[in-house]
Tab-separated table of C-alpha atoms in Angstrom:
chain	number	residue	atom	x	y	z
A	6	MET	CA	-0.516	-4.512	4.463
A	7	ARG	CA	-2.717	-6.959	6.322
A	8	PHE	CA	-1.561	-8.497	9.551
A	9	ASN	CA	-1.410	-12.013	8.110
A	10	ARG	CA	0.717	-10.733	5.221
A	11	ILE	CA	3.123	-8.999	7.576
A	12	LEU	CA	3.395	-12.013	9.880
A	13	LEU	CA	3.933	-14.537	7.107
A	14	SER	CA	6.322	-12.292	5.161
A	15	ALA	CA	8.413	-11.553	8.247
A	16	THR	CA	8.611	-15.240	9.150
A	17	LEU	CA	9.607	-16.337	5.662
A	18	ILE	CA	12.187	-13.557	5.326
A	19	VAL	CA	13.832	-14.385	8.648
A	20	VAL	CA	13.974	-18.098	7.784
A	21	ALA	CA	15.378	-17.325	4.325
A	22	LEU	CA	18.006	-14.984	5.760
A	23	VAL	CA	19.117	-17.523	8.363
A	24	ILE	CA	19.507	-20.227	5.707
A	25	GLN	CA	21.238	-17.723	3.430
A	26	VAL	CA	23.829	-16.764	6.037
A	27	THR	CA	24.400	-20.094	7.747
A	28	VAL	CA	24.194	-22.523	4.808
A	29	LEU	CA	24.265	-20.975	1.347
A	30	GLY	CA	26.836	-18.333	2.225
A	31	ARG	CA	29.316	-21.004	3.344
A	32	LEU	CA	29.184	-23.239	0.287
A	33	GLN	CA	32.205	-21.522	-1.305
A	34	LEU	CA	30.664	-21.713	-4.778
A	35	PRO	CA	32.379	-19.949	-7.683
A	36	GLY	CA	30.990	-16.557	-8.577
A	37	ALA	CA	27.781	-15.453	-6.871
A	38	VAL	CA	25.921	-16.967	-3.923
A	39	PRO	CA	22.434	-18.530	-4.300
A	40	ASP	CA	20.053	-15.783	-3.202
A	41	LEU	CA	17.241	-17.376	-1.231
A	42	LEU	CA	16.166	-13.975	0.068
A	43	LEU	CA	15.627	-12.710	-3.481
A	44	LEU	CA	13.533	-15.761	-4.378
A	45	THR	CA	11.369	-15.236	-1.299
A	46	VAL	CA	10.719	-11.605	-2.235
A	47	VAL	CA	9.921	-12.617	-5.823
A	48	ALA	CA	7.440	-15.278	-4.693
A	49	LEU	CA	5.667	-12.936	-2.266
A	50	ALA	CA	5.492	-10.146	-4.854
A	51	LEU	CA	3.927	-12.549	-7.379
A	52	VAL	CA	1.100	-13.172	-4.914
A	53	TYR	CA	0.705	-9.796	-3.142
A	54	GLY	CA	1.372	-7.366	-6.007
A	55	HIS	CA	3.730	-4.449	-6.577
A	56	LEU	CA	3.059	-2.292	-3.488
A	57	SER	CA	3.347	-5.116	-0.994
A	58	GLY	CA	6.269	-6.492	-3.001
A	59	ALA	CA	8.102	-3.191	-2.628
A	60	PHE	CA	7.531	-3.087	1.147
A	61	VAL	CA	8.542	-6.727	1.564
A	62	GLY	CA	11.631	-6.216	-0.592
A	63	PHE	CA	12.713	-3.134	1.347
A	64	GLY	CA	12.305	-4.868	4.701
A	65	ALA	CA	14.118	-7.997	3.537
A	66	GLY	CA	16.971	-5.995	2.025
A	67	LEU	CA	17.369	-3.800	5.089
A	68	LEU	CA	17.493	-6.855	7.328
A	69	ALA	CA	20.170	-8.354	5.081
A	70	ASP	CA	22.131	-5.080	5.181
A	71	LEU	CA	22.192	-5.072	8.971
A	72	ALA	CA	22.697	-8.811	9.566
A	73	PRO	CA	26.284	-10.013	9.964
A	74	PRO	CA	28.516	-10.665	8.099
A	75	ALA	CA	27.278	-7.853	5.809
A	76	ASP	CA	30.244	-5.875	4.453
A	77	HIS	CA	28.456	-3.252	2.350
A	78	ALA	CA	26.735	0.055	3.014
A	79	ALA	CA	23.419	-0.177	4.869
A	80	GLY	CA	20.463	0.373	2.590
A	81	ARG	CA	22.167	-0.869	-0.548
A	82	TYR	CA	20.455	-4.234	-0.767
A	83	ALA	CA	17.243	-2.713	0.621
A	84	LEU	CA	17.076	-0.452	-2.428
A	85	VAL	CA	17.759	-3.360	-4.775
A	86	LEU	CA	15.091	-5.660	-3.337
A	87	CYS	CA	12.591	-2.808	-3.054
A	88	VAL	CA	12.881	-2.126	-6.787
A	89	ILE	CA	12.815	-5.844	-7.641
A	90	GLY	CA	9.748	-6.467	-5.482
A	91	TYR	CA	7.908	-3.566	-7.103
A	92	LEU	CA	8.759	-4.597	-10.668
A	93	VAL	CA	7.963	-8.271	-10.066
A	94	GLY	CA	4.601	-7.325	-8.560
A	95	LEU	CA	3.723	-5.467	-11.762
A	96	VAL	CA	3.876	-8.694	-13.806
A	97	ARG	CA	1.571	-10.524	-11.418
A	98	PRO	CA	-1.448	-11.973	-13.298
A	99	ASP	CA	-4.867	-10.520	-12.533
A	100	ASN	CA	-6.086	-13.772	-10.999
A	101	GLY	CA	-2.763	-14.423	-9.255
A	102	ARG	CA	-2.230	-17.665	-11.164
A	103	PHE	CA	0.265	-18.482	-13.901
A	104	ARG	CA	-0.834	-20.853	-16.650
A	105	SER	CA	2.522	-22.646	-16.637
A	106	ALA	CA	5.849	-22.712	-14.817
A	107	TRP	CA	7.475	-20.610	-17.528
A	108	GLY	CA	6.053	-17.410	-16.058
A	109	PRO	CA	7.641	-17.708	-12.598
A	110	MET	CA	10.890	-19.101	-14.014
A	111	THR	CA	11.208	-16.220	-16.476
A	112	THR	CA	10.514	-13.821	-13.624
A	113	VAL	CA	13.242	-15.453	-11.537
A	114	VAL	CA	15.766	-15.073	-14.387
A	115	ALA	CA	14.869	-11.416	-14.871
A	116	ALA	CA	15.025	-10.774	-11.113
A	117	ALA	CA	18.435	-12.467	-10.782
A	118	ILE	CA	19.906	-10.463	-13.665
A	119	GLY	CA	18.254	-7.212	-12.603
A	120	SER	CA	19.281	-7.494	-8.944
A	121	THR	CA	22.895	-8.291	-9.860
A	122	LEU	CA	23.157	-5.352	-12.261
A	123	LEU	CA	21.422	-2.966	-9.883
A	124	TYR	CA	23.552	-4.086	-6.923
A	125	ALA	CA	26.736	-3.622	-8.957
A	126	SER	CA	25.561	-0.212	-10.205
A	127	VAL	CA	24.775	1.036	-6.704
A	128	GLY	CA	28.135	-0.327	-5.537
A	129	ALA	CA	29.914	1.609	-8.269
A	130	LEU	CA	28.197	4.798	-7.105
A	131	VAL	CA	29.349	4.327	-3.501
A	132	GLY	CA	32.862	3.221	-4.476
A	133	ASP	CA	32.509	-0.564	-4.040
A	134	THR	CA	34.599	-2.233	-6.777
A	135	ALA	CA	34.184	-5.864	-5.678
A	136	ALA	CA	32.117	-6.686	-8.752
A	137	ARG	CA	34.934	-5.528	-11.008
A	138	HIS	CA	37.405	-7.942	-9.445
A	139	VAL	CA	35.064	-10.942	-9.793
A	140	GLY	CA	33.719	-9.985	-13.210
A	141	ILE	CA	30.185	-8.848	-13.919
A	142	THR	CA	29.695	-11.507	-16.604
A	143	GLU	CA	30.591	-14.330	-14.228
A	144	LEU	CA	28.363	-12.848	-11.540
A	145	LEU	CA	25.411	-12.641	-13.897
A	146	PHE	CA	25.824	-16.192	-15.133
A	147	THR	CA	26.354	-17.822	-11.743
A	148	ALA	CA	23.637	-15.792	-10.006
A	149	THR	CA	21.095	-16.728	-12.669
A	150	LEU	CA	22.151	-20.381	-12.658
A	151	TYR	CA	22.069	-20.781	-8.876
A	152	ASP	CA	18.732	-19.007	-8.499
A	153	LEU	CA	17.180	-21.090	-11.283
A	154	LEU	CA	18.319	-24.300	-9.615
A	155	LEU	CA	16.975	-23.173	-6.257
A	156	ALA	CA	13.715	-21.630	-7.502
A	157	PRO	CA	11.669	-24.845	-8.079
A	158	PHE	CA	12.154	-25.785	-4.417
A	159	THR	CA	11.319	-22.380	-2.950
A	160	VAL	CA	9.112	-20.197	-5.161
A	161	PRO	CA	6.109	-22.596	-5.460
A	162	LEU	CA	6.223	-23.325	-1.718
A	163	VAL	CA	6.322	-19.660	-0.721
A	164	MET	CA	3.545	-18.788	-3.178
A	165	ALA	CA	1.365	-21.613	-1.857
A	166	LEU	CA	1.853	-20.457	1.737
A	167	ALA	CA	1.085	-16.862	0.774
A	168	ARG	CA	-2.115	-17.870	-1.044
A	169	ARG	CA	-3.273	-20.008	1.874
A	170	ALA	CA	-2.689	-17.184	4.354
A	171	GLU	CA	-4.405	-14.753	1.996
A	172	ASN	CA	-7.566	-16.919	1.693
A	173	ASP	CA	-7.182	-17.058	-2.077
A	174	PRO	CA	-10.587	-16.796	-3.850
A	175	MET	CA	-9.389	-19.510	-6.247
A	176	ALA	CA	-9.515	-21.946	-3.333
A	177	VAL	CA	-12.542	-20.616	-1.351
A	178	ASP	CA	-15.633	-18.583	-2.064
A	179	ALA	CA	-16.440	-15.067	-0.887
A	180	GLY	CA	-17.854	-16.337	2.396
A	181	GLY	CA	-14.566	-17.924	3.405
A	182	GLY	CA	-15.721	-21.519	2.997
A	183	PRO	CA	-15.356	-24.064	0.235
A	184	PRO	CA	-17.127	-23.365	-3.060
A	185	LYS	CA	-20.825	-24.141	-2.814
A	186	GLY	CA	-22.241	-27.003	-4.803
A	187	ARG	CA	-18.868	-28.262	-5.997
A	188	SER	CA	-16.414	-30.774	-4.688
A	189	VAL	CA	-12.742	-30.956	-5.519
A	190	SER	CA	-13.166	-33.934	-7.822
A	191	SER	CA	-16.142	-32.463	-9.694
A	192	GLY	CA	-14.337	-29.158	-10.131
A	193	TRP	CA	-11.259	-30.915	-11.469
A	194	LEU	CA	-13.339	-32.988	-13.890
A	195	ALA	CA	-15.265	-29.951	-15.051
A	196	GLY	CA	-12.074	-27.984	-15.588
A	197	GLY	CA	-10.307	-30.805	-17.370
A	198	THR	CA	-13.082	-32.024	-19.666
A	199	GLY	CA	-15.238	-28.944	-20.080
A	200	LEU	CA	-18.325	-30.863	-18.869
A	201	ARG	CA	-20.698	-29.656	-16.177
A	202	ILE	CA	-21.030	-32.449	-13.678
A	203	GLY	CA	-23.844	-30.782	-11.735
A	204	SER	CA	-26.009	-30.239	-14.794
A	205	GLN	CA	-25.448	-33.840	-15.888
A	206	ARG	CA	-26.625	-35.119	-12.521
A	207	GLY	CA	-29.680	-32.857	-12.633
A	208	GLY	CA	-30.486	-34.042	-16.157
A	209	LEU	CA	-30.200	-37.682	-15.139
A	210	ARG	CA	-32.488	-37.134	-12.150
A	211	LEU	CA	-35.043	-35.357	-14.323
A	212	LYS	CA	-34.991	-38.177	-16.890
A	213	THR	CA	-35.435	-40.768	-14.121
A	214	ALA	CA	-38.420	-38.886	-12.678
A	215	ARG	CA	-40.046	-38.577	-16.093
A	216	GLY	CA	-39.514	-42.280	-16.727
A	217	ARG	CA	-41.185	-43.166	-13.443
A	218	ALA	CA	-44.137	-40.891	-14.202
A	219	ASN	CA	-44.598	-42.442	-17.641
A	220	ARG	CA	-44.513	-45.941	-16.151
A	221	ALA	CA	-47.112	-44.987	-13.552
A	222	GLY	CA	-49.355	-43.522	-16.272
A	223	ARG	CA	-49.103	-46.652	-18.369
A	224	ILE	CA	-49.953	-48.910	-15.414
A	225	LYS	CA	-52.965	-46.794	-14.541
A	226	GLY	CA	-54.111	-46.845	-18.175
A	227	VAL	CA	-53.909	-50.635	-18.344
A	228	LYS	CA	-55.878	-50.998	-15.113
A	229	GLY	CA	-58.567	-48.629	-16.414
A	230	VAL	CA	-58.987	-50.599	-19.635
A	231	LYS	CA	-59.295	-53.872	-17.702
A	232	GLY	CA	-61.982	-52.317	-15.467
A	233	VAL	CA	-64.034	-51.180	-18.456
A	234	LYS	CA	-63.885	-54.623	-20.037
A	235	SER	CA	-65.080	-56.328	-16.876
A	236	VAL	CA	-68.071	-53.948	-16.598
A	237	ARG	CA	-69.066	-54.618	-20.186
A	238	LYS	CA	-69.032	-58.395	-19.547
A	239	LEU	CA	-71.382	-57.939	-16.599
């Protein structure tokens, strides 16, 4: 992973974990707890891909396993987020951009359901029966609902920060600067209407130059005719 990826991912994960423990974990909501850490991993995996998503998920999960007041076996949530980060990175579009908000929202739903089931399954293997007392159906419903409500405020922001730190080619050219020969407004107009603003301007300039040349030719022709007439009179 690149240094800027590591730095940004570590910062976002620490901030998400602090908010998770100090705010969301104390809301006393029925069923599950809104998982800001999961949403952060999902957003980063959608930008960085499956390998980076797996590393980010493992690091975030391990930090959550070791941070108080964790009451489960260390490595349990690290395994869950590692798998989720890898799988989410596999559905990342080739250009890194979704055509609509349905893509990320569907991914959030799948990640919430998958992480809850995987966490409960790993807990059953190590003898943790907490999910049985709460009810797996209630956990699935509340986890999905809370994450969906929280996702519009977190996933787009994290993805935007990740793209900016990554120097996304959709925003800049290969040289690291703004796209050559295009402004933001002309690019937006060209994308929205299908018209090429640059070619239109070039065509208008060419027509103007041709018009001026034709006018100059006509003026010279008129002057030449007048000169011939005056010579004939003499």
